[in-house]
Amino acid sequence: MRILVAFKAVADLESLAEEDWTAPGLQIDERYVKTVINQQDESALELALRLGDRLGPDRSGLWALTIGDGRADPLAAYLLALRFGRVFRLPAEADL
């Protein structure tokens, strides 16, 4: 059985200082903020890992997919360390 879970890499806006939120302008600069997995997607990834535990030690059927730029690459390495069989990133320049 193969399980594919899609996830999105997002900026951890909770780590921003209060003055970053009250700065003039309407754009928040996210380039220097840590990237994390969307909370709902993180729950789906965890449920897939739990299902993989019930299926047995072979985790080659657990796959993860994201679409975006290179911000998700460290998260892909993290998911591989969690024993996902494969992690795919489809390149996209714009935020979909």
PDB file of N, CA and C in Angstrom:
ATOM      1  N   MET A   1       0.849  -1.178   0.000  1.00  0.00           N
ATOM      2  CA  MET A   1       0.000   0.000   0.000  1.00  0.00           C
ATOM      3  C   MET A   1       0.893   1.238   0.000  1.00  0.00           C
ATOM      4  N   ARG A   2       0.513   2.212  -0.783  1.00  0.00           N
ATOM      5  CA  ARG A   2       1.246   3.480  -0.824  1.00  0.00           C
ATOM      6  C   ARG A   2       0.349   4.583  -0.303  1.00  0.00           C
ATOM      7  N   ILE A   3       0.930   5.419   0.521  1.00  0.00           N
ATOM      8  CA  ILE A   3       0.210   6.555   1.097  1.00  0.00           C
ATOM      9  C   ILE A   3       0.972   7.814   0.719  1.00  0.00           C
ATOM     10  N   LEU A   4       0.305   8.736   0.049  1.00  0.00           N
ATOM     11  CA  LEU A   4       0.906  10.007  -0.342  1.00  0.00           C
ATOM     12  C   LEU A   4       0.250  11.120   0.459  1.00  0.00           C
ATOM     13  N   VAL A   5       1.067  11.885   1.169  1.00  0.00           N
ATOM     14  CA  VAL A   5       0.571  13.003   1.981  1.00  0.00           C
ATOM     15  C   VAL A   5       1.165  14.290   1.427  1.00  0.00           C
ATOM     16  N   ALA A   6       0.311  15.235   1.100  1.00  0.00           N
ATOM     17  CA  ALA A   6       0.775  16.539   0.628  1.00  0.00           C
ATOM     18  C   ALA A   6       0.961  17.467   1.820  1.00  0.00           C
ATOM     19  N   PHE A   7       1.999  18.285   1.772  1.00  0.00           N
ATOM     20  CA  PHE A   7       2.232  19.248   2.844  1.00  0.00           C
ATOM     21  C   PHE A   7       2.724  20.550   2.252  1.00  0.00           C
ATOM     22  N   LYS A   8       2.580  21.618   3.036  1.00  0.00           N
ATOM     23  CA  LYS A   8       3.021  22.937   2.600  1.00  0.00           C
ATOM     24  C   LYS A   8       3.998  23.508   3.627  1.00  0.00           C
ATOM     25  N   ALA A   9       5.084  24.054   3.131  1.00  0.00           N
ATOM     26  CA  ALA A   9       6.053  24.735   3.979  1.00  0.00           C
ATOM     27  C   ALA A   9       5.614  26.185   4.132  1.00  0.00           C
ATOM     28  N   VAL A  10       5.436  26.612   5.375  1.00  0.00           N
ATOM     29  CA  VAL A  10       4.976  27.977   5.650  1.00  0.00           C
ATOM     30  C   VAL A  10       5.935  28.641   6.640  1.00  0.00           C
ATOM     31  N   ALA A  11       5.891  29.955   6.681  1.00  0.00           N
ATOM     32  CA  ALA A  11       6.708  30.711   7.629  1.00  0.00           C
ATOM     33  C   ALA A  11       6.092  30.607   9.020  1.00  0.00           C
ATOM     34  N   ASP A  12       6.934  30.451  10.029  1.00  0.00           N
ATOM     35  CA  ASP A  12       6.477  30.382  11.415  1.00  0.00           C
ATOM     36  C   ASP A  12       6.253  31.807  11.915  1.00  0.00           C
ATOM     37  N   LEU A  13       5.068  32.328  11.665  1.00  0.00           N
ATOM     38  CA  LEU A  13       4.780  33.718  11.994  1.00  0.00           C
ATOM     39  C   LEU A  13       4.683  33.960  13.503  1.00  0.00           C
ATOM     40  N   GLU A  14       4.507  32.916  14.276  1.00  0.00           N
ATOM     41  CA  GLU A  14       4.457  33.076  15.731  1.00  0.00           C
ATOM     42  C   GLU A  14       5.813  33.436  16.312  1.00  0.00           C
ATOM     43  N   SER A  15       6.877  33.197  15.548  1.00  0.00           N
ATOM     44  CA  SER A  15       8.210  33.531  16.047  1.00  0.00           C
ATOM     45  C   SER A  15       8.599  34.982  15.755  1.00  0.00           C
ATOM     46  N   LEU A  16       7.743  35.720  15.066  1.00  0.00           N
ATOM     47  CA  LEU A  16       8.026  37.136  14.794  1.00  0.00           C
ATOM     48  C   LEU A  16       7.846  37.966  16.056  1.00  0.00           C
ATOM     49  N   ALA A  17       8.662  38.976  16.179  1.00  0.00           N
ATOM     50  CA  ALA A  17       8.533  39.908  17.296  1.00  0.00           C
ATOM     51  C   ALA A  17       7.330  40.821  17.070  1.00  0.00           C
ATOM     52  N   GLU A  18       6.822  41.403  18.136  1.00  0.00           N
ATOM     53  CA  GLU A  18       5.637  42.252  18.028  1.00  0.00           C
ATOM     54  C   GLU A  18       5.889  43.475  17.154  1.00  0.00           C
ATOM     55  N   GLU A  19       7.096  44.013  17.190  1.00  0.00           N
ATOM     56  CA  GLU A  19       7.378  45.186  16.364  1.00  0.00           C
ATOM     57  C   GLU A  19       7.388  44.839  14.871  1.00  0.00           C
ATOM     58  N   ASP A  20       7.617  43.579  14.538  1.00  0.00           N
ATOM     59  CA  ASP A  20       7.528  43.181  13.134  1.00  0.00           C
ATOM     60  C   ASP A  20       6.088  43.227  12.633  1.00  0.00           C
ATOM     61  N   TRP A  21       5.135  42.989  13.527  1.00  0.00           N
ATOM     62  CA  TRP A  21       3.723  43.034  13.153  1.00  0.00           C
ATOM     63  C   TRP A  21       3.217  44.470  13.046  1.00  0.00           C
ATOM     64  N   THR A  22       3.787  45.353  13.836  1.00  0.00           N
ATOM     65  CA  THR A  22       3.309  46.732  13.847  1.00  0.00           C
ATOM     66  C   THR A  22       4.129  47.643  12.945  1.00  0.00           C
ATOM     67  N   ALA A  23       5.045  47.081  12.193  1.00  0.00           N
ATOM     68  CA  ALA A  23       5.870  47.885  11.288  1.00  0.00           C
ATOM     69  C   ALA A  23       4.991  48.487  10.197  1.00  0.00           C
ATOM     70  N   PRO A  24       5.345  49.693   9.719  1.00  0.00           N
ATOM     71  CA  PRO A  24       4.539  50.308   8.659  1.00  0.00           C
ATOM     72  C   PRO A  24       4.602  49.477   7.381  1.00  0.00           C
ATOM     73  N   GLY A  25       3.549  49.521   6.635  1.00  0.00           N
ATOM     74  CA  GLY A  25       3.463  48.753   5.397  1.00  0.00           C
ATOM     75  C   GLY A  25       2.570  47.537   5.582  1.00  0.00           C
ATOM     76  N   LEU A  26       2.198  46.952   4.485  1.00  0.00           N
ATOM     77  CA  LEU A  26       1.276  45.827   4.550  1.00  0.00           C
ATOM     78  C   LEU A  26       1.955  44.478   4.356  1.00  0.00           C
ATOM     79  N   GLN A  27       3.229  44.456   3.986  1.00  0.00           N
ATOM     80  CA  GLN A  27       3.929  43.211   3.745  1.00  0.00           C
ATOM     81  C   GLN A  27       4.800  42.839   4.939  1.00  0.00           C
ATOM     82  N   ILE A  28       4.777  41.582   5.315  1.00  0.00           N
ATOM     83  CA  ILE A  28       5.663  41.063   6.345  1.00  0.00           C
ATOM     84  C   ILE A  28       6.785  40.317   5.643  1.00  0.00           C
ATOM     85  N   ASP A  29       8.024  40.664   5.961  1.00  0.00           N
ATOM     86  CA  ASP A  29       9.178  40.028   5.336  1.00  0.00           C
ATOM     87  C   ASP A  29       9.377  38.659   5.985  1.00  0.00           C
ATOM     88  N   GLU A  30       9.106  37.598   5.235  1.00  0.00           N
ATOM     89  CA  GLU A  30       9.184  36.238   5.765  1.00  0.00           C
ATOM     90  C   GLU A  30      10.505  35.553   5.450  1.00  0.00           C
ATOM     91  N   ARG A  31      11.415  36.237   4.794  1.00  0.00           N
ATOM     92  CA  ARG A  31      12.652  35.588   4.368  1.00  0.00           C
ATOM     93  C   ARG A  31      13.512  35.112   5.530  1.00  0.00           C
ATOM     94  N   TYR A  32      13.427  35.777   6.666  1.00  0.00           N
ATOM     95  CA  TYR A  32      14.301  35.451   7.778  1.00  0.00           C
ATOM     96  C   TYR A  32      13.571  34.688   8.881  1.00  0.00           C
ATOM     97  N   VAL A  33      12.381  34.229   8.598  1.00  0.00           N
ATOM     98  CA  VAL A  33      11.588  33.490   9.573  1.00  0.00           C
ATOM     99  C   VAL A  33      11.756  31.996   9.309  1.00  0.00           C
ATOM    100  N   LYS A  34      11.812  31.224  10.372  1.00  0.00           N
ATOM    101  CA  LYS A  34      11.958  29.783  10.258  1.00  0.00           C
ATOM    102  C   LYS A  34      10.776  29.189   9.485  1.00  0.00           C
ATOM    103  N   THR A  35      11.055  28.195   8.657  1.00  0.00           N
ATOM    104  CA  THR A  35      10.025  27.518   7.878  1.00  0.00           C
ATOM    105  C   THR A  35       9.582  26.258   8.610  1.00  0.00           C
ATOM    106  N   VAL A  36       8.281  26.064   8.696  1.00  0.00           N
ATOM    107  CA  VAL A  36       7.711  24.893   9.363  1.00  0.00           C
ATOM    108  C   VAL A  36       6.661  24.269   8.446  1.00  0.00           C
ATOM    109  N   ILE A  37       6.187  23.099   8.841  1.00  0.00           N
ATOM    110  CA  ILE A  37       5.106  22.439   8.115  1.00  0.00           C
ATOM    111  C   ILE A  37       3.789  22.982   8.638  1.00  0.00           C
ATOM    112  N   ASN A  38       2.864  23.246   7.735  1.00  0.00           N
ATOM    113  CA  ASN A  38       1.525  23.689   8.101  1.00  0.00           C
ATOM    114  C   ASN A  38       0.960  22.747   9.165  1.00  0.00           C
ATOM    115  N   GLN A  39       0.275  23.281  10.169  1.00  0.00           N
ATOM    116  CA  GLN A  39      -0.171  22.475  11.308  1.00  0.00           C
ATOM    117  C   GLN A  39      -1.106  21.343  10.900  1.00  0.00           C
ATOM    118  N   GLN A  40      -2.042  21.607  10.014  1.00  0.00           N
ATOM    119  CA  GLN A  40      -2.954  20.548   9.590  1.00  0.00           C
ATOM    120  C   GLN A  40      -2.209  19.482   8.789  1.00  0.00           C
ATOM    121  N   ASP A  41      -1.267  19.903   7.976  1.00  0.00           N
ATOM    122  CA  ASP A  41      -0.479  18.947   7.204  1.00  0.00           C
ATOM    123  C   ASP A  41       0.411  18.120   8.118  1.00  0.00           C
ATOM    124  N   GLU A  42       0.909  18.735   9.176  1.00  0.00           N
ATOM    125  CA  GLU A  42       1.725  18.006  10.141  1.00  0.00           C
ATOM    126  C   GLU A  42       0.913  16.897  10.802  1.00  0.00           C
ATOM    127  N   SER A  43      -0.348  17.172  11.085  1.00  0.00           N
ATOM    128  CA  SER A  43      -1.225  16.151  11.659  1.00  0.00           C
ATOM    129  C   SER A  43      -1.430  15.004  10.670  1.00  0.00           C
ATOM    130  N   ALA A  44      -1.624  15.324   9.402  1.00  0.00           N
ATOM    131  CA  ALA A  44      -1.801  14.288   8.390  1.00  0.00           C
ATOM    132  C   ALA A  44      -0.540  13.441   8.240  1.00  0.00           C
ATOM    133  N   LEU A  45       0.630  14.072   8.305  1.00  0.00           N
ATOM    134  CA  LEU A  45       1.885  13.333   8.222  1.00  0.00           C
ATOM    135  C   LEU A  45       2.044  12.402   9.414  1.00  0.00           C
ATOM    136  N   GLU A  46       1.671  12.875  10.591  1.00  0.00           N
ATOM    137  CA  GLU A  46       1.761  12.032  11.782  1.00  0.00           C
ATOM    138  C   GLU A  46       0.814  10.838  11.695  1.00  0.00           C
ATOM    139  N   LEU A  47      -0.393  11.063  11.203  1.00  0.00           N
ATOM    140  CA  LEU A  47      -1.335   9.954  11.044  1.00  0.00           C
ATOM    141  C   LEU A  47      -0.828   8.937  10.033  1.00  0.00           C
ATOM    142  N   ALA A  48      -0.175   9.395   8.978  1.00  0.00           N
ATOM    143  CA  ALA A  48       0.412   8.472   8.005  1.00  0.00           C
ATOM    144  C   ALA A  48       1.521   7.648   8.650  1.00  0.00           C
ATOM    145  N   LEU A  49       2.329   8.273   9.508  1.00  0.00           N
ATOM    146  CA  LEU A  49       3.374   7.527  10.212  1.00  0.00           C
ATOM    147  C   LEU A  49       2.771   6.487  11.143  1.00  0.00           C
ATOM    148  N   ARG A  50       1.695   6.832  11.823  1.00  0.00           N
ATOM    149  CA  ARG A  50       1.035   5.865  12.707  1.00  0.00           C
ATOM    150  C   ARG A  50       0.473   4.696  11.904  1.00  0.00           C
ATOM    151  N   LEU A  51      -0.115   4.993  10.761  1.00  0.00           N
ATOM    152  CA  LEU A  51      -0.618   3.933   9.901  1.00  0.00           C
ATOM    153  C   LEU A  51       0.527   3.065   9.405  1.00  0.00           C
ATOM    154  N   GLY A  52       1.648   3.690   9.084  1.00  0.00           N
ATOM    155  CA  GLY A  52       2.830   2.940   8.669  1.00  0.00           C
ATOM    156  C   GLY A  52       3.332   2.019   9.764  1.00  0.00           C
ATOM    157  N   ASP A  53       3.231   2.438  11.027  1.00  0.00           N
ATOM    158  CA  ASP A  53       3.619   1.575  12.143  1.00  0.00           C
ATOM    159  C   ASP A  53       2.751   0.319  12.198  1.00  0.00           C
ATOM    160  N   ARG A  54       1.487   0.470  11.900  1.00  0.00           N
ATOM    161  CA  ARG A  54       0.576  -0.681  11.922  1.00  0.00           C
ATOM    162  C   ARG A  54       0.804  -1.615  10.738  1.00  0.00           C
ATOM    163  N   LEU A  55       1.272  -1.063   9.625  1.00  0.00           N
ATOM    164  CA  LEU A  55       1.481  -1.881   8.434  1.00  0.00           C
ATOM    165  C   LEU A  55       2.757  -2.704   8.506  1.00  0.00           C
ATOM    166  N   GLY A  56       3.716  -2.275   9.300  1.00  0.00           N
ATOM    167  CA  GLY A  56       4.954  -3.033   9.435  1.00  0.00           C
ATOM    168  C   GLY A  56       6.179  -2.152   9.303  1.00  0.00           C
ATOM    169  N   PRO A  57       7.359  -2.782   9.381  1.00  0.00           N
ATOM    170  CA  PRO A  57       8.606  -2.005   9.388  1.00  0.00           C
ATOM    171  C   PRO A  57       8.991  -1.418   8.040  1.00  0.00           C
ATOM    172  N   ASP A  58       8.434  -1.916   6.942  1.00  0.00           N
ATOM    173  CA  ASP A  58       8.787  -1.388   5.623  1.00  0.00           C
ATOM    174  C   ASP A  58       8.014  -0.103   5.363  1.00  0.00           C
ATOM    175  N   ARG A  59       8.714   1.018   5.370  1.00  0.00           N
ATOM    176  CA  ARG A  59       8.077   2.326   5.189  1.00  0.00           C
ATOM    177  C   ARG A  59       8.223   2.846   3.763  1.00  0.00           C
ATOM    178  N   SER A  60       8.540   1.984   2.814  1.00  0.00           N
ATOM    179  CA  SER A  60       8.761   2.471   1.454  1.00  0.00           C
ATOM    180  C   SER A  60       7.480   2.987   0.816  1.00  0.00           C
ATOM    181  N   GLY A  61       6.317   2.648   1.373  1.00  0.00           N
ATOM    182  CA  GLY A  61       5.054   3.094   0.825  1.00  0.00           C
ATOM    183  C   GLY A  61       4.582   4.433   1.346  1.00  0.00           C
ATOM    184  N   LEU A  62       5.307   5.048   2.285  1.00  0.00           N
ATOM    185  CA  LEU A  62       4.940   6.370   2.803  1.00  0.00           C
ATOM    186  C   LEU A  62       5.667   7.440   1.996  1.00  0.00           C
ATOM    187  N   TRP A  63       4.904   8.248   1.308  1.00  0.00           N
ATOM    188  CA  TRP A  63       5.470   9.303   0.486  1.00  0.00           C
ATOM    189  C   TRP A  63       4.909  10.640   0.912  1.00  0.00           C
ATOM    190  N   ALA A  64       5.701  11.694   0.743  1.00  0.00           N
ATOM    191  CA  ALA A  64       5.267  13.063   1.036  1.00  0.00           C
ATOM    192  C   ALA A  64       5.551  13.924  -0.193  1.00  0.00           C
ATOM    193  N   LEU A  65       4.692  14.910  -0.411  1.00  0.00           N
ATOM    194  CA  LEU A  65       4.797  15.763  -1.586  1.00  0.00           C
ATOM    195  C   LEU A  65       4.553  17.207  -1.192  1.00  0.00           C
ATOM    196  N   THR A  66       5.367  18.102  -1.723  1.00  0.00           N
ATOM    197  CA  THR A  66       5.143  19.529  -1.559  1.00  0.00           C
ATOM    198  C   THR A  66       5.406  20.226  -2.883  1.00  0.00           C
ATOM    199  N   ILE A  67       4.815  21.386  -3.034  1.00  0.00           N
ATOM    200  CA  ILE A  67       5.016  22.205  -4.228  1.00  0.00           C
ATOM    201  C   ILE A  67       5.534  23.554  -3.758  1.00  0.00           C
ATOM    202  N   GLY A  68       6.649  24.004  -4.308  1.00  0.00           N
ATOM    203  CA  GLY A  68       7.175  25.303  -3.904  1.00  0.00           C
ATOM    204  C   GLY A  68       8.642  25.446  -4.203  1.00  0.00           C
ATOM    205  N   ASP A  69       9.258  26.419  -3.533  1.00  0.00           N
ATOM    206  CA  ASP A  69      10.673  26.691  -3.742  1.00  0.00           C
ATOM    207  C   ASP A  69      11.512  25.859  -2.772  1.00  0.00           C
ATOM    208  N   GLY A  70      12.774  26.196  -2.653  1.00  0.00           N
ATOM    209  CA  GLY A  70      13.705  25.432  -1.841  1.00  0.00           C
ATOM    210  C   GLY A  70      13.525  25.557  -0.346  1.00  0.00           C
ATOM    211  N   ARG A  71      12.562  26.362   0.125  1.00  0.00           N
ATOM    212  CA  ARG A  71      12.357  26.492   1.572  1.00  0.00           C
ATOM    213  C   ARG A  71      11.956  25.168   2.210  1.00  0.00           C
ATOM    214  N   ALA A  72      11.385  24.263   1.433  1.00  0.00           N
ATOM    215  CA  ALA A  72      10.909  22.995   1.982  1.00  0.00           C
ATOM    216  C   ALA A  72      12.000  21.928   2.036  1.00  0.00           C
ATOM    217  N   ASP A  73      13.163  22.194   1.479  1.00  0.00           N
ATOM    218  CA  ASP A  73      14.203  21.168   1.437  1.00  0.00           C
ATOM    219  C   ASP A  73      14.635  20.681   2.820  1.00  0.00           C
ATOM    220  N   PRO A  74      14.855  21.546   3.822  1.00  0.00           N
ATOM    221  CA  PRO A  74      15.176  21.029   5.154  1.00  0.00           C
ATOM    222  C   PRO A  74      14.036  20.200   5.751  1.00  0.00           C
ATOM    223  N   LEU A  75      12.809  20.558   5.431  1.00  0.00           N
ATOM    224  CA  LEU A  75      11.669  19.791   5.926  1.00  0.00           C
ATOM    225  C   LEU A  75      11.608  18.428   5.253  1.00  0.00           C
ATOM    226  N   ALA A  76      12.007  18.363   3.994  1.00  0.00           N
ATOM    227  CA  ALA A  76      12.059  17.076   3.299  1.00  0.00           C
ATOM    228  C   ALA A  76      13.082  16.155   3.962  1.00  0.00           C
ATOM    229  N   ALA A  77      14.226  16.692   4.330  1.00  0.00           N
ATOM    230  CA  ALA A  77      15.242  15.897   5.030  1.00  0.00           C
ATOM    231  C   ALA A  77      14.711  15.412   6.377  1.00  0.00           C
ATOM    232  N   TYR A  78      13.952  16.258   7.048  1.00  0.00           N
ATOM    233  CA  TYR A  78      13.342  15.890   8.333  1.00  0.00           C
ATOM    234  C   TYR A  78      12.364  14.732   8.153  1.00  0.00           C
ATOM    235  N   LEU A  79      11.548  14.787   7.107  1.00  0.00           N
ATOM    236  CA  LEU A  79      10.585  13.710   6.861  1.00  0.00           C
ATOM    237  C   LEU A  79      11.281  12.408   6.482  1.00  0.00           C
ATOM    238  N   LEU A  80      12.380  12.496   5.759  1.00  0.00           N
ATOM    239  CA  LEU A  80      13.146  11.287   5.459  1.00  0.00           C
ATOM    240  C   LEU A  80      13.724  10.683   6.729  1.00  0.00           C
ATOM    241  N   ALA A  81      14.137  11.532   7.668  1.00  0.00           N
ATOM    242  CA  ALA A  81      14.644  11.044   8.948  1.00  0.00           C
ATOM    243  C   ALA A  81      13.542  10.378   9.764  1.00  0.00           C
ATOM    244  N   LEU A  82      12.308  10.794   9.543  1.00  0.00           N
ATOM    245  CA  LEU A  82      11.169  10.174  10.220  1.00  0.00           C
ATOM    246  C   LEU A  82      10.735   8.875   9.538  1.00  0.00           C
ATOM    247  N   ARG A  83      11.497   8.436   8.568  1.00  0.00           N
ATOM    248  CA  ARG A  83      11.293   7.175   7.848  1.00  0.00           C
ATOM    249  C   ARG A  83      10.198   7.224   6.802  1.00  0.00           C
ATOM    250  N   PHE A  84       9.973   8.383   6.205  1.00  0.00           N
ATOM    251  CA  PHE A  84       9.157   8.409   5.000  1.00  0.00           C
ATOM    252  C   PHE A  84      10.004   7.800   3.890  1.00  0.00           C
ATOM    253  N   GLY A  85       9.379   6.993   3.051  1.00  0.00           N
ATOM    254  CA  GLY A  85      10.118   6.315   1.989  1.00  0.00           C
ATOM    255  C   GLY A  85      10.668   7.277   0.957  1.00  0.00           C
ATOM    256  N   ARG A  86       9.834   8.231   0.547  1.00  0.00           N
ATOM    257  CA  ARG A  86      10.251   9.226  -0.440  1.00  0.00           C
ATOM    258  C   ARG A  86       9.583  10.558  -0.126  1.00  0.00           C
ATOM    259  N   VAL A  87      10.285  11.625  -0.457  1.00  0.00           N
ATOM    260  CA  VAL A  87       9.738  12.976  -0.311  1.00  0.00           C
ATOM    261  C   VAL A  87      10.008  13.700  -1.628  1.00  0.00           C
ATOM    262  N   PHE A  88       8.951  14.213  -2.217  1.00  0.00           N
ATOM    263  CA  PHE A  88       9.038  14.896  -3.501  1.00  0.00           C
ATOM    264  C   PHE A  88       8.761  16.375  -3.335  1.00  0.00           C
ATOM    265  N   ARG A  89       9.472  17.197  -4.125  1.00  0.00           N
ATOM    266  CA  ARG A  89       9.194  18.635  -4.183  1.00  0.00           C
ATOM    267  C   ARG A  89       9.076  19.016  -5.648  1.00  0.00           C
ATOM    268  N   LEU A  90       7.893  19.483  -6.027  1.00  0.00           N
ATOM    269  CA  LEU A  90       7.681  19.996  -7.371  1.00  0.00           C
ATOM    270  C   LEU A  90       8.006  21.482  -7.363  1.00  0.00           C
ATOM    271  N   PRO A  91       8.944  21.923  -8.193  1.00  0.00           N
ATOM    272  CA  PRO A  91       9.345  23.329  -8.156  1.00  0.00           C
ATOM    273  C   PRO A  91       8.247  24.256  -8.675  1.00  0.00           C
ATOM    274  N   ALA A  92       8.077  25.362  -7.979  1.00  0.00           N
ATOM    275  CA  ALA A  92       7.147  26.422  -8.390  1.00  0.00           C
ATOM    276  C   ALA A  92       7.704  27.739  -7.885  1.00  0.00           C
ATOM    277  N   GLU A  93       7.745  28.723  -8.734  1.00  0.00           N
ATOM    278  CA  GLU A  93       8.287  30.033  -8.357  1.00  0.00           C
ATOM    279  C   GLU A  93       7.314  30.824  -7.507  1.00  0.00           C
ATOM    280  N   ALA A  94       6.050  30.810  -7.850  1.00  0.00           N
ATOM    281  CA  ALA A  94       5.050  31.594  -7.124  1.00  0.00           C
ATOM    282  C   ALA A  94       4.385  30.746  -6.060  1.00  0.00           C
ATOM    283  N   ASP A  95       3.892  31.403  -5.019  1.00  0.00           N
ATOM    284  CA  ASP A  95       3.159  30.705  -3.973  1.00  0.00           C
ATOM    285  C   ASP A  95       1.790  30.324  -4.517  1.00  0.00           C
ATOM    286  N   LEU A  96       1.516  29.030  -4.525  1.00  0.00           N
ATOM    287  CA  LEU A  96       0.257  28.562  -5.066  1.00  0.00           C
ATOM    288  C   LEU A  96      -0.822  28.600  -4.030  1.00  0.00           C
TER     289      LEU A  96
END
